[in-house]
Amino acid sequence: MGATPLYIGSEIYRGSTYGPGHPLAIARVSTCTDLCRALGWLPDAVYREAPLASLEELARFHDPDYLAALKRAEMWQAVSEADRARFRIGADGNPVYREVFRRPATSAGGVLLAARLTRDGGIVHCPGGGNHHARPARAAGFCYINDPVLGLLAWRDAGIAPIVYLDIDAHHGDGVEEAFFNDETVFTISVHEAGRWPFTGAAAERAGGAARNLPVPAGFNDSEFRFLCEKAILPLIRDLGPRAIMLQCGADGLEEDPLARLSLSNNAHWWLIDQLRDLAPRLIVLGGGGYNPYSVGRLWAGVWATLNRFALPERLPTAAEAVLRGLTYHRAAGRNPPAHWFTTLRDAPREGPIRPEIRTLAARTLEPDRPACYA
């Protein structure tokens, strides 16, 4: 993949919030974009503005009645009891907010654009994508439109196969796995915290042979992450020989994240991207979860650096530091942030012992599918 990587962003994320007190009342994509620009990594030649996906494009996966309900919710800034009950808009942590249709439709438009831009090969970073929980007619897990599914379908519709979807969010990529159940063209792999919402993704779950799930214990560290990748995930991907890889690069597996109990540093994510970059002619890297604006912005900016093989500065220049100092974070950790949240992109590595359950999980991942009676 010799072409220069491309970056897809949008100004719709700037100032957009799910509302006070919600985990997504933070700046994420705009922080990543601003850091990349402040570091001189994002010239206009490689930046693309995400378009708003059309209703026709969204209906490739989503129920038209559901899409109409999202549009009504945005227009009225309210939701009827019938729509709430049927579509879970305004329920279960999926609030009605100012851009409740336009923002997820823009995320989807960005991922669809990424799929088009990589039709003949290439690399795209689209941090606004990665909303992996949404169902065809239901909001779930802060996700309203399942942009990874739409992007994967666009690749598949273009005759690109096989495809690997790799999800390293702290939460199981349930919506994507369901969408491609028993689909021989799209293979999903999810690394996520065991016992965490949505309480799916057990190691035995294989989606009819189209998935592998790696539920990991709390405290999952960089050493264990590399072990799972080297002993299970990367060999599996090489064996599949994909023509395209989509990575959902959620930041909620980082130790600083408030909604999970994993202990990764951002070095783990960047190391994996370095391994994936040459395994297929096409690579799209999405965002996903992440609820600490400092850790999310720094991680996703480092993703862009890794894709371009840019060297990370030991200390951020003044303009980049100002981006981070301008953030607000109302959780306890935001009252007295450590200095490195402002001055560096790279976390200290979080190495540790490789526990027996991680070794067992790696071995189990490479086992062939067994008849259902033995699962």
CSV table of C-alpha atoms in Angstrom, one decimal, residues 3-371:
chain,number,residue,atom,x,y,z
A,3,ALA,CA,-0.3,5.5,-1.6
A,4,THR,CA,-0.3,8.3,0.9
A,5,PRO,CA,-2.9,7.6,3.7
A,6,LEU,CA,-5.9,9.8,3.7
A,7,TYR,CA,-7.8,11.3,6.7
A,8,ILE,CA,-11.5,11.8,6.9
A,9,GLY,CA,-13.0,14.2,9.4
A,10,SER,CA,-15.9,16.6,9.9
A,11,GLU,CA,-16.6,19.8,11.7
A,12,ILE,CA,-20.0,18.3,12.9
A,13,TYR,CA,-18.2,16.7,15.8
A,14,ARG,CA,-16.9,20.1,17.1
A,15,GLY,CA,-19.1,21.1,20.0
A,16,SER,CA,-21.5,18.2,19.4
A,17,THR,CA,-22.4,16.5,22.7
A,18,TYR,CA,-24.8,13.8,23.9
A,19,GLY,CA,-25.6,16.1,26.8
A,20,PRO,CA,-24.3,16.9,30.3
A,21,GLY,CA,-23.3,13.9,32.3
A,22,HIS,CA,-23.2,11.6,29.3
A,23,PRO,CA,-19.9,9.7,28.7
A,24,LEU,CA,-19.9,11.3,25.2
A,25,ALA,CA,-20.1,14.9,26.5
A,26,ILE,CA,-16.4,15.2,25.5
A,27,ALA,CA,-14.4,16.3,22.4
A,28,ARG,CA,-12.9,13.4,20.6
A,29,VAL,CA,-12.7,13.6,16.8
A,30,SER,CA,-12.1,17.3,16.8
A,31,THR,CA,-9.3,16.8,19.4
A,32,CYS,CA,-7.6,14.2,17.1
A,33,THR,CA,-7.9,16.5,14.1
A,34,ASP,CA,-6.7,19.5,15.9
A,35,LEU,CA,-3.6,17.7,17.3
A,36,CYS,CA,-2.7,16.3,13.8
A,37,ARG,CA,-3.0,19.8,12.4
A,38,ALA,CA,-1.0,21.4,15.2
A,39,LEU,CA,1.8,18.8,14.6
A,40,GLY,CA,1.9,19.6,10.9
A,41,TRP,CA,0.7,16.1,10.0
A,42,LEU,CA,-2.6,17.0,8.2
A,43,PRO,CA,-2.1,19.1,5.1
A,44,ASP,CA,-5.2,19.9,3.0
A,45,ALA,CA,-4.0,17.4,0.3
A,46,VAL,CA,-4.7,14.4,2.5
A,47,TYR,CA,-7.8,15.6,4.4
A,48,ARG,CA,-11.3,14.7,3.2
A,49,GLU,CA,-14.5,16.1,4.7
A,50,ALA,CA,-17.0,13.3,5.5
A,51,PRO,CA,-20.3,13.7,3.5
A,52,LEU,CA,-23.7,13.2,5.0
A,53,ALA,CA,-24.8,9.7,3.9
A,54,SER,CA,-28.0,9.6,2.0
A,55,LEU,CA,-31.1,7.8,3.2
A,56,GLU,CA,-30.7,5.3,0.4
A,57,GLU,CA,-27.1,4.6,1.5
A,58,LEU,CA,-28.2,4.1,5.1
A,59,ALA,CA,-31.0,1.9,4.1
A,60,ARG,CA,-28.5,-0.6,2.7
A,61,PHE,CA,-28.5,-1.9,6.3
A,62,HIS,CA,-31.0,0.2,8.3
A,63,ASP,CA,-34.8,0.0,8.4
A,64,PRO,CA,-36.3,3.1,6.6
A,65,ASP,CA,-38.9,3.4,9.5
A,66,TYR,CA,-36.0,3.6,12.0
A,67,LEU,CA,-34.2,6.3,9.9
A,68,ALA,CA,-37.4,8.3,9.7
A,69,ALA,CA,-37.7,8.1,13.5
A,70,LEU,CA,-34.1,9.4,13.9
A,71,LYS,CA,-34.9,12.3,11.6
A,72,ARG,CA,-38.1,13.1,13.5
A,73,ALA,CA,-36.1,13.0,16.8
A,74,GLU,CA,-33.6,15.5,15.5
A,75,MET,CA,-36.3,17.8,14.0
A,76,TRP,CA,-38.5,17.8,17.2
A,77,GLN,CA,-35.7,17.3,19.7
A,78,ALA,CA,-38.0,14.8,21.3
A,79,VAL,CA,-39.2,11.3,20.7
A,80,SER,CA,-42.6,9.8,20.9
A,81,GLU,CA,-43.2,6.9,23.3
A,82,ALA,CA,-43.9,4.6,20.4
A,83,ASP,CA,-40.5,5.4,18.7
A,84,ARG,CA,-38.7,5.2,22.0
A,85,ALA,CA,-40.2,1.7,22.7
A,86,ARG,CA,-39.7,0.4,19.2
A,87,PHE,CA,-36.3,1.9,18.3
A,88,ARG,CA,-34.7,2.7,21.7
A,89,ILE,CA,-34.0,6.3,20.7
A,90,GLY,CA,-34.0,8.4,23.9
A,91,ALA,CA,-33.5,5.2,25.9
A,92,ASP,CA,-30.7,3.0,27.2
A,93,GLY,CA,-28.1,5.8,27.1
A,94,ASN,CA,-29.0,6.8,23.5
A,95,PRO,CA,-30.2,10.3,24.1
A,96,VAL,CA,-32.0,12.7,21.7
A,97,TYR,CA,-29.5,15.5,21.1
A,98,ARG,CA,-29.1,18.3,18.6
A,99,GLU,CA,-27.5,16.2,15.8
A,100,VAL,CA,-29.0,12.8,16.6
A,101,PHE,CA,-29.5,12.0,12.9
A,102,ARG,CA,-26.8,14.2,11.2
A,103,ARG,CA,-23.9,13.2,13.3
A,104,PRO,CA,-24.2,9.4,12.9
A,105,ALA,CA,-25.2,9.9,9.2
A,106,THR,CA,-22.0,11.9,8.8
A,107,SER,CA,-20.0,9.1,10.5
A,108,ALA,CA,-21.5,6.7,8.1
A,109,GLY,CA,-20.8,9.0,5.1
A,110,GLY,CA,-17.2,9.1,6.2
A,111,VAL,CA,-16.8,5.4,6.3
A,112,LEU,CA,-18.6,5.0,3.0
A,113,LEU,CA,-16.2,7.5,1.5
A,114,ALA,CA,-13.3,5.6,3.0
A,115,ALA,CA,-14.6,2.4,1.3
A,116,ARG,CA,-14.8,4.2,-2.0
A,117,LEU,CA,-11.4,5.8,-1.7
A,118,THR,CA,-9.8,2.3,-1.0
A,119,ARG,CA,-11.7,0.5,-3.7
A,120,ASP,CA,-8.4,0.1,-5.6
A,121,GLY,CA,-6.3,0.0,-2.5
A,122,GLY,CA,-4.9,2.4,0.1
A,123,ILE,CA,-5.2,3.4,3.7
A,124,VAL,CA,-7.7,5.7,5.4
A,125,HIS,CA,-8.1,6.9,8.9
A,126,CYS,CA,-11.7,7.8,9.8
A,127,PRO,CA,-11.8,8.5,13.6
A,128,GLY,CA,-15.5,9.5,13.4
A,129,GLY,CA,-16.5,5.9,12.5
A,130,GLY,CA,-16.6,2.8,14.6
A,131,ASN,CA,-20.2,2.8,15.9
A,132,HIS,CA,-20.4,-0.9,16.1
A,133,HIS,CA,-23.5,-1.6,18.4
A,134,ALA,CA,-26.4,-0.2,16.3
A,135,ARG,CA,-28.8,-2.7,14.8
A,136,PRO,CA,-30.9,-2.3,11.7
A,137,ALA,CA,-33.9,-0.9,13.6
A,138,ARG,CA,-32.5,-0.1,17.0
A,139,ALA,CA,-30.1,2.3,18.7
A,140,ALA,CA,-27.7,0.6,21.1
A,141,GLY,CA,-24.6,1.4,23.1
A,142,PHE,CA,-24.5,5.1,22.2
A,143,CYS,CA,-24.6,4.1,18.5
A,144,TYR,CA,-27.5,5.0,16.1
A,145,ILE,CA,-26.0,4.1,12.7
A,146,ASN,CA,-23.7,1.1,12.2
A,147,ASP,CA,-21.1,2.7,10.0
A,148,PRO,CA,-18.7,-0.3,10.1
A,149,VAL,CA,-21.4,-2.5,8.7
A,150,LEU,CA,-22.1,0.0,5.9
A,151,GLY,CA,-18.5,0.3,5.0
A,152,LEU,CA,-18.0,-3.5,5.0
A,153,LEU,CA,-21.1,-3.9,2.8
A,154,ALA,CA,-19.7,-1.3,0.4
A,155,TRP,CA,-16.5,-3.2,0.1
A,156,ARG,CA,-18.4,-6.4,-0.4
A,157,ASP,CA,-20.7,-4.9,-3.0
A,158,ALA,CA,-17.6,-3.8,-4.9
A,159,GLY,CA,-16.5,-7.5,-5.1
A,160,ILE,CA,-13.8,-7.1,-2.5
A,161,ALA,CA,-13.4,-10.4,-0.5
A,162,PRO,CA,-12.4,-11.8,1.8
A,163,ILE,CA,-12.6,-9.0,4.4
A,164,VAL,CA,-11.4,-9.0,8.0
A,165,TYR,CA,-13.1,-6.8,10.6
A,166,LEU,CA,-10.9,-6.5,13.7
A,167,ASP,CA,-12.4,-4.7,16.7
A,168,ILE,CA,-10.3,-3.9,19.8
A,169,ASP,CA,-12.8,-1.7,21.6
A,170,ALA,CA,-13.3,-2.7,25.2
A,171,HIS,CA,-16.9,-3.6,24.3
A,172,HIS,CA,-17.8,-6.5,22.1
A,173,GLY,CA,-18.5,-5.6,18.4
A,174,ASP,CA,-21.9,-7.2,18.6
A,175,GLY,CA,-23.7,-5.3,15.9
A,176,VAL,CA,-21.1,-6.1,13.3
A,177,GLU,CA,-20.8,-9.7,14.2
A,178,GLU,CA,-24.6,-10.1,14.0
A,179,ALA,CA,-24.7,-8.4,10.6
A,180,PHE,CA,-22.3,-10.9,9.1
A,181,PHE,CA,-23.4,-14.1,10.9
A,182,ASN,CA,-22.4,-17.1,8.8
A,183,ASP,CA,-21.1,-14.8,6.0
A,184,GLU,CA,-18.1,-16.4,4.3
A,185,THR,CA,-16.9,-13.0,2.8
A,186,VAL,CA,-16.6,-11.0,6.1
A,187,PHE,CA,-14.7,-12.5,9.1
A,188,THR,CA,-15.1,-10.6,12.4
A,189,ILE,CA,-12.6,-10.7,15.3
A,190,SER,CA,-13.3,-8.9,18.5
A,191,VAL,CA,-11.0,-8.4,21.5
A,192,HIS,CA,-13.0,-7.0,24.4
A,193,GLU,CA,-13.3,-7.1,28.2
A,194,ALA,CA,-15.0,-10.2,29.5
A,195,GLY,CA,-18.2,-9.7,31.5
A,196,ARG,CA,-18.8,-6.1,30.3
A,197,TRP,CA,-21.8,-4.7,28.5
A,198,PRO,CA,-23.3,-5.9,26.1
A,199,PHE,CA,-22.4,-9.3,27.8
A,200,THR,CA,-21.9,-11.0,24.5
A,201,GLY,CA,-18.8,-12.2,22.7
A,202,ALA,CA,-17.9,-15.4,24.6
A,203,ALA,CA,-15.0,-17.3,23.2
A,204,ALA,CA,-17.4,-20.1,22.1
A,205,GLU,CA,-19.4,-17.6,20.0
A,206,ARG,CA,-18.3,-17.9,16.4
A,207,ALA,CA,-21.2,-16.6,14.4
A,208,GLY,CA,-21.7,-19.7,12.3
A,209,GLY,CA,-17.9,-19.8,11.7
A,210,ALA,CA,-17.6,-16.2,10.6
A,211,ALA,CA,-16.2,-14.8,13.8
A,212,ARG,CA,-13.6,-15.2,16.6
A,213,ASN,CA,-14.1,-13.6,20.0
A,214,LEU,CA,-11.4,-13.0,22.5
A,215,PRO,CA,-12.9,-11.9,25.9
A,216,VAL,CA,-10.0,-10.7,28.1
A,217,PRO,CA,-9.9,-10.2,31.9
A,218,ALA,CA,-9.7,-6.9,33.7
A,219,GLY,CA,-6.1,-5.6,33.9
A,220,PHE,CA,-5.3,-6.8,30.3
A,221,ASN,CA,-1.9,-5.3,29.7
A,222,ASP,CA,0.4,-4.5,26.7
A,223,SER,CA,2.3,-7.7,27.0
A,224,GLU,CA,-0.9,-9.8,26.9
A,225,PHE,CA,-2.2,-7.8,24.0
A,226,ARG,CA,1.0,-8.5,21.9
A,227,PHE,CA,0.9,-12.1,22.9
A,228,LEU,CA,-2.7,-12.5,21.7
A,229,CYS,CA,-1.9,-10.7,18.5
A,230,GLU,CA,1.3,-12.7,17.8
A,231,LYS,CA,0.0,-16.1,18.8
A,232,ALA,CA,-3.6,-15.9,17.5
A,233,ILE,CA,-4.9,-12.8,15.7
A,234,LEU,CA,-2.1,-12.1,13.3
A,235,PRO,CA,-1.7,-15.8,12.3
A,236,LEU,CA,-5.5,-16.0,11.8
A,237,ILE,CA,-5.5,-13.0,9.6
A,238,ARG,CA,-2.5,-14.2,7.5
A,239,ASP,CA,-4.3,-17.5,7.1
A,240,LEU,CA,-7.5,-15.8,5.9
A,241,GLY,CA,-5.5,-13.7,3.3
A,242,PRO,CA,-7.9,-10.7,3.3
A,243,ARG,CA,-8.2,-8.3,0.5
A,244,ALA,CA,-9.2,-5.6,3.0
A,245,ILE,CA,-9.0,-5.0,6.7
A,246,MET,CA,-11.1,-2.7,8.8
A,247,LEU,CA,-9.9,-2.0,12.3
A,248,GLN,CA,-12.2,-0.5,14.9
A,249,CYS,CA,-9.7,1.2,17.2
A,250,GLY,CA,-11.7,2.0,20.2
A,251,ALA,CA,-9.8,3.9,22.9
A,252,ASP,CA,-11.7,2.6,25.9
A,253,GLY,CA,-9.2,-0.3,26.5
A,254,LEU,CA,-6.7,2.3,27.8
A,255,GLU,CA,-6.1,2.3,31.5
A,256,GLU,CA,-7.4,5.9,31.9
A,257,ASP,CA,-10.8,5.1,30.4
A,258,PRO,CA,-13.7,5.4,32.9
A,259,LEU,CA,-16.0,2.8,31.3
A,260,ALA,CA,-13.7,-0.3,31.3
A,261,ARG,CA,-11.1,-2.0,33.5
A,262,LEU,CA,-8.4,-2.8,31.0
A,263,SER,CA,-4.9,-1.6,31.4
A,264,LEU,CA,-3.5,-1.0,27.9
A,265,SER,CA,-1.3,1.9,26.9
A,266,ASN,CA,-1.7,3.6,23.5
A,267,ASN,CA,1.6,1.8,22.4
A,268,ALA,CA,-0.4,-1.4,22.1
A,269,HIS,CA,-2.8,0.1,19.5
A,270,TRP,CA,0.0,1.7,17.5
A,271,TRP,CA,2.0,-1.5,17.5
A,272,LEU,CA,-0.9,-3.5,16.1
A,273,ILE,CA,-1.5,-0.9,13.3
A,274,ASP,CA,2.1,-1.3,12.3
A,275,GLN,CA,1.6,-5.0,12.0
A,276,LEU,CA,-1.6,-4.7,10.0
A,277,ARG,CA,-0.5,-2.1,7.6
A,278,ASP,CA,1.0,-4.5,5.1
A,279,LEU,CA,-1.3,-7.5,5.5
A,280,ALA,CA,-3.9,-6.4,2.9
A,281,PRO,CA,-4.1,-4.0,0.0
A,282,ARG,CA,-6.8,-2.0,1.8
A,283,LEU,CA,-6.9,-0.7,5.4
A,284,ILE,CA,-9.5,1.5,7.1
A,285,VAL,CA,-8.9,2.5,10.7
A,286,LEU,CA,-12.0,3.7,12.6
A,287,GLY,CA,-12.5,5.2,16.0
A,288,GLY,CA,-15.0,3.7,18.4
A,289,GLY,CA,-15.3,3.9,22.2
A,290,GLY,CA,-13.2,6.1,24.4
A,291,TYR,CA,-14.5,8.4,27.2
A,292,ASN,CA,-11.5,10.3,28.4
A,293,PRO,CA,-10.8,13.1,25.9
A,294,TYR,CA,-7.1,13.3,26.6
A,295,SER,CA,-6.5,9.6,26.1
A,296,VAL,CA,-8.8,9.3,23.0
A,297,GLY,CA,-7.3,12.3,21.2
A,298,ARG,CA,-3.7,11.3,21.9
A,299,LEU,CA,-4.4,7.7,20.8
A,300,TRP,CA,-6.1,8.6,17.5
A,301,ALA,CA,-3.6,11.2,16.6
A,302,GLY,CA,-0.9,8.6,17.1
A,303,VAL,CA,-2.8,6.3,14.9
A,304,TRP,CA,-2.5,8.8,12.1
A,305,ALA,CA,1.2,9.2,12.8
A,306,THR,CA,1.7,5.4,12.7
A,307,LEU,CA,-0.1,5.0,9.4
A,308,ASN,CA,2.2,7.6,8.0
A,309,ARG,CA,5.3,6.4,9.8
A,310,PHE,CA,5.7,9.9,11.4
A,311,ALA,CA,8.0,10.1,14.4
A,312,LEU,CA,6.3,11.1,17.6
A,313,PRO,CA,7.9,14.1,19.3
A,314,GLU,CA,9.2,13.5,22.8
A,315,ARG,CA,7.4,16.7,23.9
A,316,LEU,CA,4.5,18.2,22.1
A,317,PRO,CA,5.0,21.7,20.5
A,318,THR,CA,3.2,24.6,22.1
A,319,ALA,CA,0.3,24.5,19.6
A,320,ALA,CA,-0.4,20.8,20.2
A,321,GLU,CA,-0.1,21.2,24.0
A,322,ALA,CA,-2.6,24.1,23.8
A,323,VAL,CA,-5.2,21.7,22.1
A,324,LEU,CA,-5.0,19.4,25.1
A,325,ARG,CA,-5.0,22.1,27.7
A,326,GLY,CA,-8.2,23.5,26.1
A,327,LEU,CA,-10.1,20.3,26.9
A,328,THR,CA,-12.7,20.0,29.7
A,329,TYR,CA,-13.3,16.7,31.5
A,330,HIS,CA,-15.7,16.6,34.3
A,331,ARG,CA,-14.9,13.2,35.8
A,332,ALA,CA,-12.6,12.9,38.8
A,333,ALA,CA,-9.5,12.3,36.7
A,334,GLY,CA,-10.1,15.6,35.0
A,335,ARG,CA,-9.7,17.7,38.1
A,336,ASN,CA,-6.0,17.1,38.4
A,337,PRO,CA,-4.7,15.6,35.1
A,338,PRO,CA,-1.1,14.2,35.0
A,339,ALA,CA,1.4,16.4,33.1
A,340,HIS,CA,1.9,13.9,30.3
A,341,TRP,CA,-1.7,14.2,29.2
A,342,PHE,CA,-0.8,17.7,28.0
A,343,THR,CA,2.8,17.3,26.9
A,344,THR,CA,3.2,14.0,25.1
A,345,LEU,CA,1.2,11.6,22.9
A,346,ARG,CA,2.9,8.4,24.0
A,347,ASP,CA,1.9,6.7,27.3
A,348,ALA,CA,4.4,4.8,29.4
A,349,PRO,CA,4.2,1.2,28.3
A,350,ARG,CA,2.1,-1.0,30.5
A,351,GLU,CA,3.9,-4.4,30.4
A,352,GLY,CA,3.1,-7.2,32.8
A,353,PRO,CA,2.8,-11.0,33.2
A,354,ILE,CA,0.9,-13.1,30.6
A,355,ARG,CA,-1.7,-14.8,32.6
A,356,PRO,CA,-2.7,-18.5,32.0
A,357,GLU,CA,-6.2,-17.5,30.8
A,358,ILE,CA,-4.6,-15.4,28.0
A,359,ARG,CA,-2.5,-18.3,26.8
A,360,THR,CA,-5.6,-20.5,26.9
A,361,LEU,CA,-7.6,-18.0,24.9
A,362,ALA,CA,-4.9,-17.7,22.2
A,363,ALA,CA,-4.8,-21.4,21.7
A,364,ARG,CA,-8.6,-21.7,21.6
A,365,THR,CA,-8.9,-18.9,19.0
A,366,LEU,CA,-6.9,-21.0,16.5
A,367,GLU,CA,-8.9,-24.1,17.1
A,368,PRO,CA,-11.1,-25.1,14.1
A,369,ASP,CA,-14.8,-24.8,14.4
A,370,ARG,CA,-16.4,-27.7,16.1
A,371,PRO,CA,-19.9,-29.1,15.7
